C-alpha positions as YAML, in Angstrom:
chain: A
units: angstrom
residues:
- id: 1
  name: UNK
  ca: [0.00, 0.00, 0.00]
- id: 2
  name: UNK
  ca: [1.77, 3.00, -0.93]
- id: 3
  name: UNK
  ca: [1.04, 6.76, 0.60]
- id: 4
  name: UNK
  ca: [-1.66, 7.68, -2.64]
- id: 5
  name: UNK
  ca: [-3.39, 4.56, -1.43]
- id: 6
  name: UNK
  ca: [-4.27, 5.95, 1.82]
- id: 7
  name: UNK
  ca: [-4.80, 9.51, 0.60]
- id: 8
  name: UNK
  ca: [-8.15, 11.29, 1.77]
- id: 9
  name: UNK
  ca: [-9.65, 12.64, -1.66]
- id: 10
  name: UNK
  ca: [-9.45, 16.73, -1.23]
- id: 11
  name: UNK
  ca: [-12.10, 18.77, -3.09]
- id: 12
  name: UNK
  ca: [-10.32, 20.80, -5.90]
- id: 13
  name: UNK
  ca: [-9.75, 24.24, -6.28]
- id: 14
  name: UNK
  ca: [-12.16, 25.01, -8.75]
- id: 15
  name: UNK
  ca: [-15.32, 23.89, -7.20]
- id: 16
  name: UNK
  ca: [-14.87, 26.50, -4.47]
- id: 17
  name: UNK
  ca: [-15.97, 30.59, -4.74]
- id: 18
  name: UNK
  ca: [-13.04, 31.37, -3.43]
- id: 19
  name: UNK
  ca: [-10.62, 33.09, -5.41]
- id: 20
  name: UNK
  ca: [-7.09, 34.35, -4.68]
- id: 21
  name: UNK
  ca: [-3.59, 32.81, -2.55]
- id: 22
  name: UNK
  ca: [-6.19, 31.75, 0.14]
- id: 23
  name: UNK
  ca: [-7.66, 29.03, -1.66]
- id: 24
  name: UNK
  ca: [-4.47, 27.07, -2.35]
- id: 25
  name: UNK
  ca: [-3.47, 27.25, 1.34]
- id: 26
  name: UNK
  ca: [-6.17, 24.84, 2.65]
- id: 27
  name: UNK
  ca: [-6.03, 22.40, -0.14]
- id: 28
  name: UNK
  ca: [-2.76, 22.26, 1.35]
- id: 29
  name: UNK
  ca: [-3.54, 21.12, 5.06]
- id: 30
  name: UNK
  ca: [-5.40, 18.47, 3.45]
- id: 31
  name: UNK
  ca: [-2.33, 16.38, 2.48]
- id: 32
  name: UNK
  ca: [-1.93, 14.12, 4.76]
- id: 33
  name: UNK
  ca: [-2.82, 10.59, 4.95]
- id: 34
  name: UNK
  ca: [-6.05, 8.60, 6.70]
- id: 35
  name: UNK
  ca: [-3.26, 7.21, 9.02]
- id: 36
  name: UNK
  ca: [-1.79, 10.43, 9.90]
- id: 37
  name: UNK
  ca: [-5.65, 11.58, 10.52]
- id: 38
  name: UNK
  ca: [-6.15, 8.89, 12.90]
- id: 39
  name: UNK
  ca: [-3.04, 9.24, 14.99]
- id: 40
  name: UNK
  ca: [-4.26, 12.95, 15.30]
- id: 41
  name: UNK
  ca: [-7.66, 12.02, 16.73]
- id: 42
  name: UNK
  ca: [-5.69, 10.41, 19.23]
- id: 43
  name: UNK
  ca: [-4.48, 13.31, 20.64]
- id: 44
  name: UNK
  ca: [-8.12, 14.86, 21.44]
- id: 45
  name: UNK
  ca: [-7.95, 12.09, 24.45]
- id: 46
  name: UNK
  ca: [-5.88, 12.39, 27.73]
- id: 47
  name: UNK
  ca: [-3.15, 10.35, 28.00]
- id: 48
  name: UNK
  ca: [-4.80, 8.27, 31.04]
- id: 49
  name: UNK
  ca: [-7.44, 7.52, 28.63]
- id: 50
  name: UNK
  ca: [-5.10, 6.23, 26.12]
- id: 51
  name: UNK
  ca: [-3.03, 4.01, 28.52]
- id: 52
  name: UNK
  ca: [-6.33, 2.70, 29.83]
- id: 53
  name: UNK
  ca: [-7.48, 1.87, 26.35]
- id: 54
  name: UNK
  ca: [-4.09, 0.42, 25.53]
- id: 55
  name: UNK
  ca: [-4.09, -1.43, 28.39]
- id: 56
  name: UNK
  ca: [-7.43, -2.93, 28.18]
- id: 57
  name: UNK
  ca: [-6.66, -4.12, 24.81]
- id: 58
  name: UNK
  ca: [-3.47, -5.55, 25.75]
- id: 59
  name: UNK
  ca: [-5.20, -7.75, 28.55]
- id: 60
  name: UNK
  ca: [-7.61, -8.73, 26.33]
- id: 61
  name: UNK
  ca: [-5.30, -10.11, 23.97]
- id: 62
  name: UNK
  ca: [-3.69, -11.64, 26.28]
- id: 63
  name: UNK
  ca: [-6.63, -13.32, 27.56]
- id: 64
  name: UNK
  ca: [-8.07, -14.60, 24.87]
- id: 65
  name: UNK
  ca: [-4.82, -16.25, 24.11]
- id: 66
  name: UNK
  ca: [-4.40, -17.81, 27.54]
- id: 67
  name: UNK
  ca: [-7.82, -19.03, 26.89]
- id: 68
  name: UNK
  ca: [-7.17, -20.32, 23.55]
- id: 69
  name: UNK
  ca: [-3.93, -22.44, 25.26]
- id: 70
  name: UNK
  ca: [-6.10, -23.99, 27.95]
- id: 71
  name: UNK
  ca: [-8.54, -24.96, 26.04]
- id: 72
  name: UNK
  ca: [-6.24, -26.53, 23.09]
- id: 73
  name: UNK
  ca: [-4.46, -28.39, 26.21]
- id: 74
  name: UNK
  ca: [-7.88, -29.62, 28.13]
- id: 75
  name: UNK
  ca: [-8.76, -30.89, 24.86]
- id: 76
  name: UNK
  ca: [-5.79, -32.61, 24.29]
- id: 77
  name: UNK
  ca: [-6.15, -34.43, 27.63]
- id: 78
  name: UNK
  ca: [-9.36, -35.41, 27.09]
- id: 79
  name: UNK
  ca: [-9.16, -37.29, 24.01]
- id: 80
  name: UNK
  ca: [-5.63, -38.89, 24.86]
- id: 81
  name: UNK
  ca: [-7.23, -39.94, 28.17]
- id: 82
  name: UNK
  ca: [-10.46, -41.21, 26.24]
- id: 83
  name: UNK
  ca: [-8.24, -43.37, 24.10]
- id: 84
  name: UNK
  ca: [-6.49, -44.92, 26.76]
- id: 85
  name: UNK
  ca: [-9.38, -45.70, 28.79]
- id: 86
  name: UNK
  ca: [-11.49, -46.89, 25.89]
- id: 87
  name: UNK
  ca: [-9.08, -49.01, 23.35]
- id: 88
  name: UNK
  ca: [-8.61, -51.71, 25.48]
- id: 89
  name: UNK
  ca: [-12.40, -52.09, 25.95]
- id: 90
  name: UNK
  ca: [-13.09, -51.71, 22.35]
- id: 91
  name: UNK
  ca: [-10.13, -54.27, 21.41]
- id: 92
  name: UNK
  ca: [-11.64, -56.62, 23.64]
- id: 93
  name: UNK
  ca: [-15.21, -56.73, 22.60]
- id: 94
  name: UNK
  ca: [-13.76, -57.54, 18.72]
- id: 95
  name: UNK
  ca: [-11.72, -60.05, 20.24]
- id: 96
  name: UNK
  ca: [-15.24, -61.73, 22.13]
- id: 97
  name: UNK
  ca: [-16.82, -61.03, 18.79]
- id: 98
  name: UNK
  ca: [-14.22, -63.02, 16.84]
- id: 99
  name: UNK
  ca: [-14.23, -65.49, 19.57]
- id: 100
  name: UNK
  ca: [-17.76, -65.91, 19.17]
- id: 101
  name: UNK
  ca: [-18.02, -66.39, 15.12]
- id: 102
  name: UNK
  ca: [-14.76, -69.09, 15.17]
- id: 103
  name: UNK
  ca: [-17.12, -71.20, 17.88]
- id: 104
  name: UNK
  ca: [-20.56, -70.30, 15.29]
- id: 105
  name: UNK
  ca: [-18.03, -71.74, 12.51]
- id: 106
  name: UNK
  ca: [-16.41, -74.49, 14.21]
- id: 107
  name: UNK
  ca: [-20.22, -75.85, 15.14]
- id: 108
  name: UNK
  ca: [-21.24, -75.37, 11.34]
- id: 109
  name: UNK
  ca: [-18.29, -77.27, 10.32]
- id: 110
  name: UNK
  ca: [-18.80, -80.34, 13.05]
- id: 111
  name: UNK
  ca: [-22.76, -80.39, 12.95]
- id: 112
  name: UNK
  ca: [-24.27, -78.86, 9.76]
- id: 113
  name: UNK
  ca: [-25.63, -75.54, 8.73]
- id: 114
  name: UNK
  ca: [-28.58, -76.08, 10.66]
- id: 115
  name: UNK
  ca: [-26.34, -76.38, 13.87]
- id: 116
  name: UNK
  ca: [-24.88, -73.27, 13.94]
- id: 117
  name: UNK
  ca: [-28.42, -71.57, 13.32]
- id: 118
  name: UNK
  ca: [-30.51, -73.36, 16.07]
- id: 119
  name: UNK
  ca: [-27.64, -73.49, 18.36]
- id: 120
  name: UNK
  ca: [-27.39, -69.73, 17.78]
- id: 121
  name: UNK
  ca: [-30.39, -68.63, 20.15]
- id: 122
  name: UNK
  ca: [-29.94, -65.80, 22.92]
- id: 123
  name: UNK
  ca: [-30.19, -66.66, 26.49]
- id: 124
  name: UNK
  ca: [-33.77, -64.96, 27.29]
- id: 125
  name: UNK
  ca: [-35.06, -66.21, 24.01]
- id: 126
  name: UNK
  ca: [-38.18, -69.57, 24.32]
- id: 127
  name: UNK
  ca: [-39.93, -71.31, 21.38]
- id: 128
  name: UNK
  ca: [-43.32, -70.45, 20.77]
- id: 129
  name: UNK
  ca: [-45.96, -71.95, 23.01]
- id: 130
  name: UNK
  ca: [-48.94, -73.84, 21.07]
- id: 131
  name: UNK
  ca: [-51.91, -72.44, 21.93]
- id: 132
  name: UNK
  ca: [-53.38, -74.79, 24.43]
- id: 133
  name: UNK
  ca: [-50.09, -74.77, 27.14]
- id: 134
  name: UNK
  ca: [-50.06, -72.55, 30.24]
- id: 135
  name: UNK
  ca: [-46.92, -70.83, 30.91]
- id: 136
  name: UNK
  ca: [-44.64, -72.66, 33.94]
- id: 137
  name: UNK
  ca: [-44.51, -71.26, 37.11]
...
């Protein structure tokens, strides 16, 4: 970005009535840039003002990037913890599962396909009562 970047546009000479040296003179005050403007607005406020401001900023900053740090290292915690805890129980349920289709397969292969599907029942699982036979108590 050079300096005619940041250049404020100044009206020109011959839009205004005025005629004569006085005219030129305040097309001349108007040469500075939009960042020279702004560090002269700064000096409207009392310097207490200004360090407050500064300083409010500053501990903001620096807030938001303690913030940012704790949370990027709670996070971090979390999910290494959560893969410690958890991988062992998740590798051992696919081992139970794998367990559980070799015996399904080893059955098929001794006794028959239909082995391995009536053998196959869950634990809280009955056959269907004919109609005509009271439940055991």
């Amino acid at each position: 970005m050079s300096k005619r970047d940041l250049d404020v546009a100044a009206p020109s000479a011959s839009s205004t009535t005025e005629s004569g040296p006085n005219a030129n003179d305040d097309d001349l005050d108007l040469d500075e840039t939009l960042s020279e403007r702004l560090w002269g607005l700064t000096e409207m406020f009392h310097p207490k003002v200004r360090q407050g401001a500064y300083d409010l900023l500053h501990f903001s900053w620096g807030s938001v990037q303690g913030l940012y740090g704790f949370g990027r290292s709670t996070l971090w915690v979390i999910f290494a913890s959560s893969a410690i805890l958890f991988a062992p129980v998740i590798f051992e349920l696919e081992r139970l599962q794998m367990e559980e289709m070799n015996r399904q397969q080893q059955r098929q292969i001794l006794l028959g396909p239909s082995a391995a599907v009536s053998g196959g029942a869950p634990p809280g699982m009955m056959p269907p009562m004919s109609p005509g036979q009271q439940p055991r108590r």
